[in-house]
Tab-separated table of C-alpha atoms in Angstrom:
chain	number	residue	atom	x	y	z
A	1	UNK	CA	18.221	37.311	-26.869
A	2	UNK	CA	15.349	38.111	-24.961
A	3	UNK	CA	13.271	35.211	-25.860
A	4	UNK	CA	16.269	32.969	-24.620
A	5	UNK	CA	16.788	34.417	-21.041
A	6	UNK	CA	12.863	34.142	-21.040
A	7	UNK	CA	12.922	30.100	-22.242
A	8	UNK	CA	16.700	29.945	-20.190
A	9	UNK	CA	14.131	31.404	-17.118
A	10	UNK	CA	11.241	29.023	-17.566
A	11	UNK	CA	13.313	25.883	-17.916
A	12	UNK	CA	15.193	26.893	-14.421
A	13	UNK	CA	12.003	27.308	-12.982
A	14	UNK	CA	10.241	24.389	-14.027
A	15	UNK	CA	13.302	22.129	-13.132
A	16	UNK	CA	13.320	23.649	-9.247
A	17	UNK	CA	9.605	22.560	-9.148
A	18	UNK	CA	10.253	19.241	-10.049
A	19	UNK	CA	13.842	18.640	-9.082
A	20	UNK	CA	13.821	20.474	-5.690
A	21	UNK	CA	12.527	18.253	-2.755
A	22	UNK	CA	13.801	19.221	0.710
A	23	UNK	CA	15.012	15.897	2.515
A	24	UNK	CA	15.998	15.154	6.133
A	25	UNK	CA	19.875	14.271	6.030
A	26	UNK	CA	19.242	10.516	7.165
A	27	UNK	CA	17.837	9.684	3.735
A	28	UNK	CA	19.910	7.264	1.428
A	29	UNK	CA	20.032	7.520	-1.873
A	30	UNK	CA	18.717	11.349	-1.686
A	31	UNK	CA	19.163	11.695	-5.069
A	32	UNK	CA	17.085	8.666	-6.152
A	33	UNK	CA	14.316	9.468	-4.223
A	34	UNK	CA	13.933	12.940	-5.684
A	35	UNK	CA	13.976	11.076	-9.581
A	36	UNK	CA	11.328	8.974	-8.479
A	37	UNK	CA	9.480	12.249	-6.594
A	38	UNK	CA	10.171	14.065	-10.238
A	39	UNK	CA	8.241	11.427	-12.411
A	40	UNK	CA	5.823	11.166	-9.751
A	41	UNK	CA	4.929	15.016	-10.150
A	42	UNK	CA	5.054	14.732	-14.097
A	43	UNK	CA	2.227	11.994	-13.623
A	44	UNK	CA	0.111	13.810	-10.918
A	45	UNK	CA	0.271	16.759	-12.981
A	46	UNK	CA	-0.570	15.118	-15.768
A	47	UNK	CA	-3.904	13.955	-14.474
A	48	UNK	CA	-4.273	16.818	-12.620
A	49	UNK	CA	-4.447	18.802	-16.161
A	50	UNK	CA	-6.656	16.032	-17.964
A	51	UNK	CA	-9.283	15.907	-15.125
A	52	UNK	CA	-9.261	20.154	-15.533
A	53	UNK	CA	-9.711	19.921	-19.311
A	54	UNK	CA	-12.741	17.082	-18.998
A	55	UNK	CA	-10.357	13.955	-20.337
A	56	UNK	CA	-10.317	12.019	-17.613
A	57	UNK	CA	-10.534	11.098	-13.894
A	58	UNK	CA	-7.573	12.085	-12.213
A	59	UNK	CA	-7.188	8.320	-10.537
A	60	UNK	CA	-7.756	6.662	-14.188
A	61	UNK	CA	-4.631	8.692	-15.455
A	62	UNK	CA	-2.519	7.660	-12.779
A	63	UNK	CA	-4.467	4.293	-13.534
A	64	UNK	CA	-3.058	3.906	-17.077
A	65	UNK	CA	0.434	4.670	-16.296
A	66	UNK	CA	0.811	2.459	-13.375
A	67	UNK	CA	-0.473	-0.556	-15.550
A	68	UNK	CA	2.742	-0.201	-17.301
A	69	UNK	CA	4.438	-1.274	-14.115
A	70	UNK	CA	1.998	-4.864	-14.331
A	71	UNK	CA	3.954	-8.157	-14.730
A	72	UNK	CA	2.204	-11.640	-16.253
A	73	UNK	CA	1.677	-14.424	-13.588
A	74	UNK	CA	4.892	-16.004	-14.574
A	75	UNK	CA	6.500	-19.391	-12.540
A	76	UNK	CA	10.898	-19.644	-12.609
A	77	UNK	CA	12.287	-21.947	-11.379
A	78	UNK	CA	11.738	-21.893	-7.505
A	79	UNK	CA	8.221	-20.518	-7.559
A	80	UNK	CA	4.722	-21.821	-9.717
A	81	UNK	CA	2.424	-18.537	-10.635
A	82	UNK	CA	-0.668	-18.508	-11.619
A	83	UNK	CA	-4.107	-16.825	-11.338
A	84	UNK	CA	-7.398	-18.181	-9.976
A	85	UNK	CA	-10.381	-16.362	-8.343
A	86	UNK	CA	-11.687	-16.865	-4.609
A	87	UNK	CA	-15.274	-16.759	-4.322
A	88	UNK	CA	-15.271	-14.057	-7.995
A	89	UNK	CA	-12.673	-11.879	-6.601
A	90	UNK	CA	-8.948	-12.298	-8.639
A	91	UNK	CA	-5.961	-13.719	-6.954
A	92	UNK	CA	-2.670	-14.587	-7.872
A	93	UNK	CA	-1.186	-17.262	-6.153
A	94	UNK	CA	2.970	-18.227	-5.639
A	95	UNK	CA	3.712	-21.875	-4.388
A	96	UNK	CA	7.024	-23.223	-4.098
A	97	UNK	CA	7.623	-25.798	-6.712
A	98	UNK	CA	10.067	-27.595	-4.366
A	99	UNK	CA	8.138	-30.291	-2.242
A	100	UNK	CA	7.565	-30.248	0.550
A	101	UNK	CA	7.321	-33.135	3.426
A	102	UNK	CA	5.186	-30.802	5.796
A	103	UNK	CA	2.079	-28.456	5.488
A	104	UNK	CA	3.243	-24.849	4.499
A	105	UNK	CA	2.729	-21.245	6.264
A	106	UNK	CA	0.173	-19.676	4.527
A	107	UNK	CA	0.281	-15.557	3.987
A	108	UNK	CA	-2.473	-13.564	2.308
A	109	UNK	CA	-1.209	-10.006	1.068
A	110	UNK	CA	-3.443	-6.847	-0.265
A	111	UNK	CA	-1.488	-4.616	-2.205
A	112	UNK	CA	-2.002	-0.882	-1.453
A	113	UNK	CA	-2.383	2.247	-4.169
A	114	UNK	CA	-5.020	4.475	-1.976
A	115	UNK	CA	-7.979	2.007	-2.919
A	116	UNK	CA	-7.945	3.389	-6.818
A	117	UNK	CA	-4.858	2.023	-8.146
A	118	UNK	CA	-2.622	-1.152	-7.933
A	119	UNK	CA	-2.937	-4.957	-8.121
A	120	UNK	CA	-1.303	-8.080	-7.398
A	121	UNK	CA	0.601	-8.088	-10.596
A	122	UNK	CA	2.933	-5.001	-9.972
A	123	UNK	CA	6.234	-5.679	-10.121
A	124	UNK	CA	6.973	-4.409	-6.344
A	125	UNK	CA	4.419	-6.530	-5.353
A	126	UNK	CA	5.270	-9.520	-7.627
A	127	UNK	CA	9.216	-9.587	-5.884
A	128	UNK	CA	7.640	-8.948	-2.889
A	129	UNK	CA	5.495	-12.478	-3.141
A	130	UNK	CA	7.808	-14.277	-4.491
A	131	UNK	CA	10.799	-13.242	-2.171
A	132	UNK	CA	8.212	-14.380	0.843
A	133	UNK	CA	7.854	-17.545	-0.912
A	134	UNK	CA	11.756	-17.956	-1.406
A	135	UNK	CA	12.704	-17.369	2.145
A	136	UNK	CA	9.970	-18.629	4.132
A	137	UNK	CA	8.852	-21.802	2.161
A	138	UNK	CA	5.629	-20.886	2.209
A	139	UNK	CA	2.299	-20.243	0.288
A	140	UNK	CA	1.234	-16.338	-0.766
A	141	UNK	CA	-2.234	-15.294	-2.043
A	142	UNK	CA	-1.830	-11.846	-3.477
A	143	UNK	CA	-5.393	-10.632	-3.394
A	144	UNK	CA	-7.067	-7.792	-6.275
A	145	UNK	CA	-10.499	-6.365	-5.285
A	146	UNK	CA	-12.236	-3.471	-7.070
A	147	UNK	CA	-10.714	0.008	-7.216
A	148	UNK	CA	-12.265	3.604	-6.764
A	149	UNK	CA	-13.511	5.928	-8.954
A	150	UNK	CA	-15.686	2.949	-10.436
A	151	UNK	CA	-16.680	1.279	-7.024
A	152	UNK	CA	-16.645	2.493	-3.747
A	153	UNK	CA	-16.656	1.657	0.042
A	154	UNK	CA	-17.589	-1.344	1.215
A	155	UNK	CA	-16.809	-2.823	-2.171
A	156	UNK	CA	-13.084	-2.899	-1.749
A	157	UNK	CA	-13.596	-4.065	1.988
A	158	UNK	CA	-15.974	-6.903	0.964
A	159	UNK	CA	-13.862	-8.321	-2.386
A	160	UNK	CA	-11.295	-9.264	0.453
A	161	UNK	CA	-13.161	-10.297	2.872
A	162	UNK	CA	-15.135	-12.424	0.535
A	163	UNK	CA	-11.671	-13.820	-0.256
A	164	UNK	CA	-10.095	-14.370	2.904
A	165	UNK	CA	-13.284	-16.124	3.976
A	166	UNK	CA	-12.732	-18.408	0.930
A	167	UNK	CA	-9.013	-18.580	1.588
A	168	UNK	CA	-9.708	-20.322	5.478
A	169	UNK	CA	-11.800	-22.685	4.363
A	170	UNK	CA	-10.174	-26.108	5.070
A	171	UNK	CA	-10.597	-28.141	2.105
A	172	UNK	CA	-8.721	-24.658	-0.070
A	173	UNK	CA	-6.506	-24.750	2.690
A	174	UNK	CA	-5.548	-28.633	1.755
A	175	UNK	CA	-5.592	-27.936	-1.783
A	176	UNK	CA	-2.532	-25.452	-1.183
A	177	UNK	CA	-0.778	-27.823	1.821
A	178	UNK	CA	-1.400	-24.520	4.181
A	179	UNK	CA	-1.387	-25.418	7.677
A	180	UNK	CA	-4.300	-23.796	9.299
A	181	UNK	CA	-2.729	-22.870	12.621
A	182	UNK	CA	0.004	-21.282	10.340
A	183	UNK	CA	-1.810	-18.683	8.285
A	184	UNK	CA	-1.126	-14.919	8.180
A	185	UNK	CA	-2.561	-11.745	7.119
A	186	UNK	CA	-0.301	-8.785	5.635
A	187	UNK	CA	-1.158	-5.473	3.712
A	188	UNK	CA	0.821	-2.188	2.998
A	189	UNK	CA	-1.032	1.853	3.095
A	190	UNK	CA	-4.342	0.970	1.744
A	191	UNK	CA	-3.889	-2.530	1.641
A	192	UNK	CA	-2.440	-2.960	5.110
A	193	UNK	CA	-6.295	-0.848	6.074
A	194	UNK	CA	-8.024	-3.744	4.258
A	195	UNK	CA	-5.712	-6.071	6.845
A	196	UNK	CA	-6.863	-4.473	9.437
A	197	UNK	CA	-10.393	-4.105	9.214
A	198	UNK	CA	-10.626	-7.816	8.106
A	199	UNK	CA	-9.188	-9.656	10.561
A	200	UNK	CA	-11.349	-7.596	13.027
A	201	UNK	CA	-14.146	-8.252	11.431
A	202	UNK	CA	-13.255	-12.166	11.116
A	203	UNK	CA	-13.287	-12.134	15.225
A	204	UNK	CA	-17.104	-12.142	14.834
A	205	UNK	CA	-17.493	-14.181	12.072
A	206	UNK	CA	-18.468	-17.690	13.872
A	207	UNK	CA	-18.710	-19.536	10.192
A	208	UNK	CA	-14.559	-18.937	10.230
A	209	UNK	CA	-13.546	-21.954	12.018
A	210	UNK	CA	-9.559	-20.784	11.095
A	211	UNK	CA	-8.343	-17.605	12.313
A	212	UNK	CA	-5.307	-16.237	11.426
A	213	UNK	CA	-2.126	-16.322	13.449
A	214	UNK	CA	-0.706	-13.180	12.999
A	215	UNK	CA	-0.902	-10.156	11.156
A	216	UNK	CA	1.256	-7.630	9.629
A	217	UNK	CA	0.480	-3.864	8.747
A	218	UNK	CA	2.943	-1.797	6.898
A	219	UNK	CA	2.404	2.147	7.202
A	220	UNK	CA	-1.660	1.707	7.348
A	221	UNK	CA	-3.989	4.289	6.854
A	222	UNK	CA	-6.565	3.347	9.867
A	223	UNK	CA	-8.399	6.412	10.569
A	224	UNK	CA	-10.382	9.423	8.205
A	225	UNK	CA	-11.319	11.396	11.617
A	226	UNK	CA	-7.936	13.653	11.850
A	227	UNK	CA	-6.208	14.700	8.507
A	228	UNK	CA	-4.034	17.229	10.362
A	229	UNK	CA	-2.138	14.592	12.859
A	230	UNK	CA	1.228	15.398	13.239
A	231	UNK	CA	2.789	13.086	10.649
A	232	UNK	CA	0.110	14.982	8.225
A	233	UNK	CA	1.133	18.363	9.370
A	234	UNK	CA	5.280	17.304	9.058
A	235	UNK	CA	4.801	15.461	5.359
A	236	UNK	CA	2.314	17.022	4.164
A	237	UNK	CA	4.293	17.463	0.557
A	238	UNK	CA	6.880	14.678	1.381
A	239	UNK	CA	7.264	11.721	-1.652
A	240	UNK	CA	6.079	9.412	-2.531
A	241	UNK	CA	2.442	10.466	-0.599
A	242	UNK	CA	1.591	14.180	0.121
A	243	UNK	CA	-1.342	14.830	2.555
A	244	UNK	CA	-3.433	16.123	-0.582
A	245	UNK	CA	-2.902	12.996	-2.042
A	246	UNK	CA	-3.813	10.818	0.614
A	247	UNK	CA	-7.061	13.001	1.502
A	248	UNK	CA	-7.922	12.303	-2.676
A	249	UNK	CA	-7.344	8.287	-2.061
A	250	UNK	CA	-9.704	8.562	0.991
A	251	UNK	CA	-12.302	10.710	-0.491
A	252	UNK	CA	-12.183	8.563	-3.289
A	253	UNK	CA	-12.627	5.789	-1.361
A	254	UNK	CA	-16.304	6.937	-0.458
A	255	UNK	CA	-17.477	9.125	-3.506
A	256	UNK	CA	-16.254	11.124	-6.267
A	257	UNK	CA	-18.371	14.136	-4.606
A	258	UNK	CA	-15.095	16.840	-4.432
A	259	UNK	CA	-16.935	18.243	-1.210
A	260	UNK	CA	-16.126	15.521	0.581
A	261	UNK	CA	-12.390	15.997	-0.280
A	262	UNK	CA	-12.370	19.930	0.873
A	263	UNK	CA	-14.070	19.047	4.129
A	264	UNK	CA	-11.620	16.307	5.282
A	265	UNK	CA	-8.526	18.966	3.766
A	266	UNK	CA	-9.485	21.590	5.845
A	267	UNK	CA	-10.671	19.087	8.614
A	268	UNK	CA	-14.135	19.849	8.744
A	269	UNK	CA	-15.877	16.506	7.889
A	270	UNK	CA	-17.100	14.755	10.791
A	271	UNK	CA	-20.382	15.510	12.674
A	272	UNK	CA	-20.997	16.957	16.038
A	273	UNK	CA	-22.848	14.007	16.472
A	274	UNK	CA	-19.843	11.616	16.139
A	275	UNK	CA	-17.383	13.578	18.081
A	276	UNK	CA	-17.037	10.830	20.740
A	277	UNK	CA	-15.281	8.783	17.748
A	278	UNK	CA	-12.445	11.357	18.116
A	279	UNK	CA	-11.007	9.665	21.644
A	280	UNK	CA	-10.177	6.329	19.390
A	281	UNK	CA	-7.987	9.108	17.599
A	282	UNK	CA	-6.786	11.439	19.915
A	283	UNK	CA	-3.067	11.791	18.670
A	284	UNK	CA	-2.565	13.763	22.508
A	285	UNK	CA	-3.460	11.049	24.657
A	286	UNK	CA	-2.256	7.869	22.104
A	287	UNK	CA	1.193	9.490	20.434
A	288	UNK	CA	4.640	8.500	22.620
A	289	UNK	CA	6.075	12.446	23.088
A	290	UNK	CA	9.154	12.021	20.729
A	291	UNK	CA	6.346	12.018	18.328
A	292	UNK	CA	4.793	15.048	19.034
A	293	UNK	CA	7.430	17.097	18.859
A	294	UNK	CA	5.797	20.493	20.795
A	295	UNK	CA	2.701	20.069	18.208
A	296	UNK	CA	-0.475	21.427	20.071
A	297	UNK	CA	-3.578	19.510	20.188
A	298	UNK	CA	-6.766	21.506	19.149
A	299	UNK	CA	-10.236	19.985	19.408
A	300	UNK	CA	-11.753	19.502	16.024
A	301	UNK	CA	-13.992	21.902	14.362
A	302	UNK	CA	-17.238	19.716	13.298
A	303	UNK	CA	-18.487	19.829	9.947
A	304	UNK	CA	-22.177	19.641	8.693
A	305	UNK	CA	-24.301	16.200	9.250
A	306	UNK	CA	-25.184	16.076	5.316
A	307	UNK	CA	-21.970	14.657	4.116
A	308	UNK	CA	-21.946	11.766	7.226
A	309	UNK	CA	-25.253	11.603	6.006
A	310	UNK	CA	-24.657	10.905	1.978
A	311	UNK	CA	-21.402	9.205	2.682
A	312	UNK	CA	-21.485	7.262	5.991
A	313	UNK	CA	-18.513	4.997	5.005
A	314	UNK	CA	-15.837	7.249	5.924
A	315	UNK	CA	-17.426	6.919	9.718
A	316	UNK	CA	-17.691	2.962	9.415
A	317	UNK	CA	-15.005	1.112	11.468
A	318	UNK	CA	-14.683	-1.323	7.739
A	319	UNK	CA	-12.829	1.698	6.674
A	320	UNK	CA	-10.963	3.394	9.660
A	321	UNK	CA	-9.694	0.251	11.869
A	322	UNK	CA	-8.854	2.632	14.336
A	323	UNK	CA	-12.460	3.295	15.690
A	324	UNK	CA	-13.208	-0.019	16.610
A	325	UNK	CA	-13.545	-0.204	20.506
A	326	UNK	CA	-11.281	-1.892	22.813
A	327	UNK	CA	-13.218	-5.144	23.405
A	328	UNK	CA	-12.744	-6.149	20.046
A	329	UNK	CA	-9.323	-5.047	19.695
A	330	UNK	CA	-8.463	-7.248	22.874
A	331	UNK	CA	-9.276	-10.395	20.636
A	332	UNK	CA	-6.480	-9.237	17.567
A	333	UNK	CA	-3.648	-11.769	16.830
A	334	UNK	CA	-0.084	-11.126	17.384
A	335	UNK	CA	0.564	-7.802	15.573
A	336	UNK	CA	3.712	-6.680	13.311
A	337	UNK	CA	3.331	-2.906	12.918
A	338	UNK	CA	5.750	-1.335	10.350
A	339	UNK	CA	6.122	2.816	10.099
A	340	UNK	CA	8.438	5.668	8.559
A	341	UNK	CA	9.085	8.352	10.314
A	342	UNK	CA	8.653	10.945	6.857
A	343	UNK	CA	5.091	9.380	6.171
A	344	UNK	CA	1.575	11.000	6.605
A	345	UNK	CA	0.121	8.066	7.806
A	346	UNK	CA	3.177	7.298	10.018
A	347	UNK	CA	0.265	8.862	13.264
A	348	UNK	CA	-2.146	6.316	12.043
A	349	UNK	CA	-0.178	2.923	12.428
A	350	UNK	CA	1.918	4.419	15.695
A	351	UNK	CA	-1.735	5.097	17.521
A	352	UNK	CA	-2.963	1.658	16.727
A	353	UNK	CA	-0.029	0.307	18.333
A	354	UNK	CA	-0.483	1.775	21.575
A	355	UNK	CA	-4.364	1.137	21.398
A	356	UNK	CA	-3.498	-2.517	20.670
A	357	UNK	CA	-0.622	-2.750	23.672
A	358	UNK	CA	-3.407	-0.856	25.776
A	359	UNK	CA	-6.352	-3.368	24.853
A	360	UNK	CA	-3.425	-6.617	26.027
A	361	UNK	CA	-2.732	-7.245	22.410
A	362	UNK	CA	1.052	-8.334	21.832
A	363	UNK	CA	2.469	-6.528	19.445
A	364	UNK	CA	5.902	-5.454	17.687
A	365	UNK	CA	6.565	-1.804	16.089
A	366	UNK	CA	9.028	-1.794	13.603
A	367	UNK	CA	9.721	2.331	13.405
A	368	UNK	CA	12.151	3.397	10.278
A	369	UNK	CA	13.655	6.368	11.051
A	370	UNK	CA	14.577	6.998	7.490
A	371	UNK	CA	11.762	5.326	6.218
A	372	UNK	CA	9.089	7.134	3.717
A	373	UNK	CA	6.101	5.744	2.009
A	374	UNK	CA	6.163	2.958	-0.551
A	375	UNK	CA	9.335	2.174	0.109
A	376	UNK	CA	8.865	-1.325	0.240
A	377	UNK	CA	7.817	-1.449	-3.688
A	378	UNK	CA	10.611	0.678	-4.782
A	379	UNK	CA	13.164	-1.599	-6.629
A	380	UNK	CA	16.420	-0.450	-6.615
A	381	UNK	CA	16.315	1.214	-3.323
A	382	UNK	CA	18.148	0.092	-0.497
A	383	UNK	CA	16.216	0.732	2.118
A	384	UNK	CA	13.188	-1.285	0.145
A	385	UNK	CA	15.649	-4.196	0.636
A	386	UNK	CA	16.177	-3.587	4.222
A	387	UNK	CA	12.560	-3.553	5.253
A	388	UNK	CA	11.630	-6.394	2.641
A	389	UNK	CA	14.344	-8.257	5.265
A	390	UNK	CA	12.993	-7.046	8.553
A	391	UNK	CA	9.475	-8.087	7.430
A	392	UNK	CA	10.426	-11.401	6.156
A	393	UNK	CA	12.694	-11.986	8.916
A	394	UNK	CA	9.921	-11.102	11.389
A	395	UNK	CA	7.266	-13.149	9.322
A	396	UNK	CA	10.140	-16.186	9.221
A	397	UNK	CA	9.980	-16.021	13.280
A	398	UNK	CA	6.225	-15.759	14.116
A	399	UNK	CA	4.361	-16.936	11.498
């Protein structure tokens, strides 16, 4: 008898760790969202426990169960698939097989998964592609580039770059039936970073004759200075992306050095010497007040010079679009800024809209109040099918 009450005990607890998430009451589908929070803990756990025991790398565990979620480069009958490479760097490519009279819009998309994990063949991403395609007659270039632990910043940076630059060439261009004056740039999380800090650095780039018309950033993570923002300190074990998490995928980003991790979770990363960085991210002065919510700003506590010093990524504006200065900002296409209200990185994307709207760029912010992170890619939720409209929708308008 005793043994069952014991095993009756450690069943209850172990399903209130995985089964009990606190949710705001706005949510939909509450009780999806904490299945999908459940296998997401099994997984993370998982790894966590292999990495412990020597196995493997926490990110190439997650690695080998999202590659289950893959789908083959496959046309139907509205859309031709297939898979090519622009200047070495994989892309997959959706065309509409109906023809067409006119030149095309032309959208290139970076998948997210924190820099480590993902691709252009996930299934979220796949729909995602193809319903663009479907809806807006147009042509998508879903782009790969390396992942962390096995490469690191600038690698991921310059594998898109590389094929963006190849993408705006005119005679690829042609090849595709993309007009130039028609071509877009769109990423989500870690991917909608690698939007970012492209097209800014593509406003200096005088070999890129074609610049792109617009670009669209769903919840980006655009700045490594402040890991204690508000939206950090509010959903900071929320699902889908908890702030220890996201402070592995940036750390990861830039080393596999753990030290680097502890600094930026405790906030003690960046330099005394690169403390003026912090007014490109000061949440006091670039946060609207509904979003502060009586939080109290407090001036960073610097950390030593020697990690800036082995890791200077995590200080370069190729990896936090939100420390690039306002003269460059001021040259930024027409911007479509998506956030959710129960995301970490919700701070990030809300501050670069008001530095944008400060430095004249037009711009439209597309706040979900109920929103969380990754929702776009969840199938089967209903609020992924209500953003995937907004964004089309928005994309169908301005693009």
């Amino acid at each position: 008898m005793g043994k069952k009450i014991i095993l009756l005990l450690l069943v209850g607890v172990l399903g209130a760790y995985y089964v009990h998430t606190p949710l705001p009451d706005n949510i939909e589908e509450p009780w999806r969202l904490i299945w999908l929070n459940t296998q997401l803990k099994i997984v993370t756990n998982l790894a966590t426990f292999a990495e412990l025991l020597g196995n493997n790398h926490f990110m190439n565990t997650l690695m080998f169960y999202m590659n289950r979620q893959e789908v083959p480069p496959t046309s139907d009958e509205n859309v031709t698939v297939m898979e090519t490479t622009f200047n070495n760097v994989p892309v997959r490519i959706y065309i509409p097989k109906q023809k067409s009279e006119t030149l095309r819009r032309g959208l290139f998309y970076i998948h997210g998964g924190g820099w480590c994990l993902g691709s252009a063949g996930w299934f979220g991403y796949d729909s995602l592609s193809r319903q663009t395609v479907n809806r807006l007659d147009a042509v998508v270039i879903s782009s790969n580039y390396r992942l962390a632990p096995k490469y690191h910043f600038p690698n991921q940076f310059e594998d898109v770059y590389n094929a963006v630059r190849w993408f705006l060439r005119q005679d690829v261009l042609d090849k595709y039936g993309v007009d130039p004056k028609r071509v877009g740039i769109s990423g989500d999380s870690a991917g909608g970073n690698l939007a970012a800090a492209v097209t800014q650095q593509l406003i200096g780039d005088r070999d890129i004759k074609i610049k792109f018309k617009i670009q669209s950033l769903i919840y980006p993570a655009l700045q490594t200075l402040d890991m204690d923002l508000p939206s950090y300190q509010e959903n900071s074990h929320f699902p889908g992306l908890s702030k220890s998490l996201m402070v592995r995928f940036w750390s990861e980003y830039f080393t596999t050095d753990r030290s680097l991790e502890n600094a930026m979770l405790f906030n003690q990363h960046v330099p005394v010497e690169s403390s003026h960085l912090f007014q490109f991210v000061n949440w006091s002065s670039l946060l609207p007040e509904k979003f502060k919510k009586g939080h109290i700003y407090n001036s960073p506590t610097h950390g030593t010079s020697e990690l800036a010093k082995k890791y200077p990524g995590f200080l370069d504006v190729r990896a936090a679009p939100l420390l690039a200065d306002d003269s460059k900002l001021r040259s930024l296409p027409l911007t479509y800024v998506i956030t959710c209200q129960n995301d970490v990185l919700r701070d990030d994307g809300i501050m670069y809209v008001t530095r944008l709207r400060n430095a004249g760029v037009r711009v439209i912010h597309n706040h979900i109040e109920d929103g969380f992170h990754g929702a776009i890619s969840y199938l089967g939720f209903k609020i992924k099918h209500r953003i995937e409209n907004q964004y089309i929708s928005w994309l169908s308008e301005n693009l």
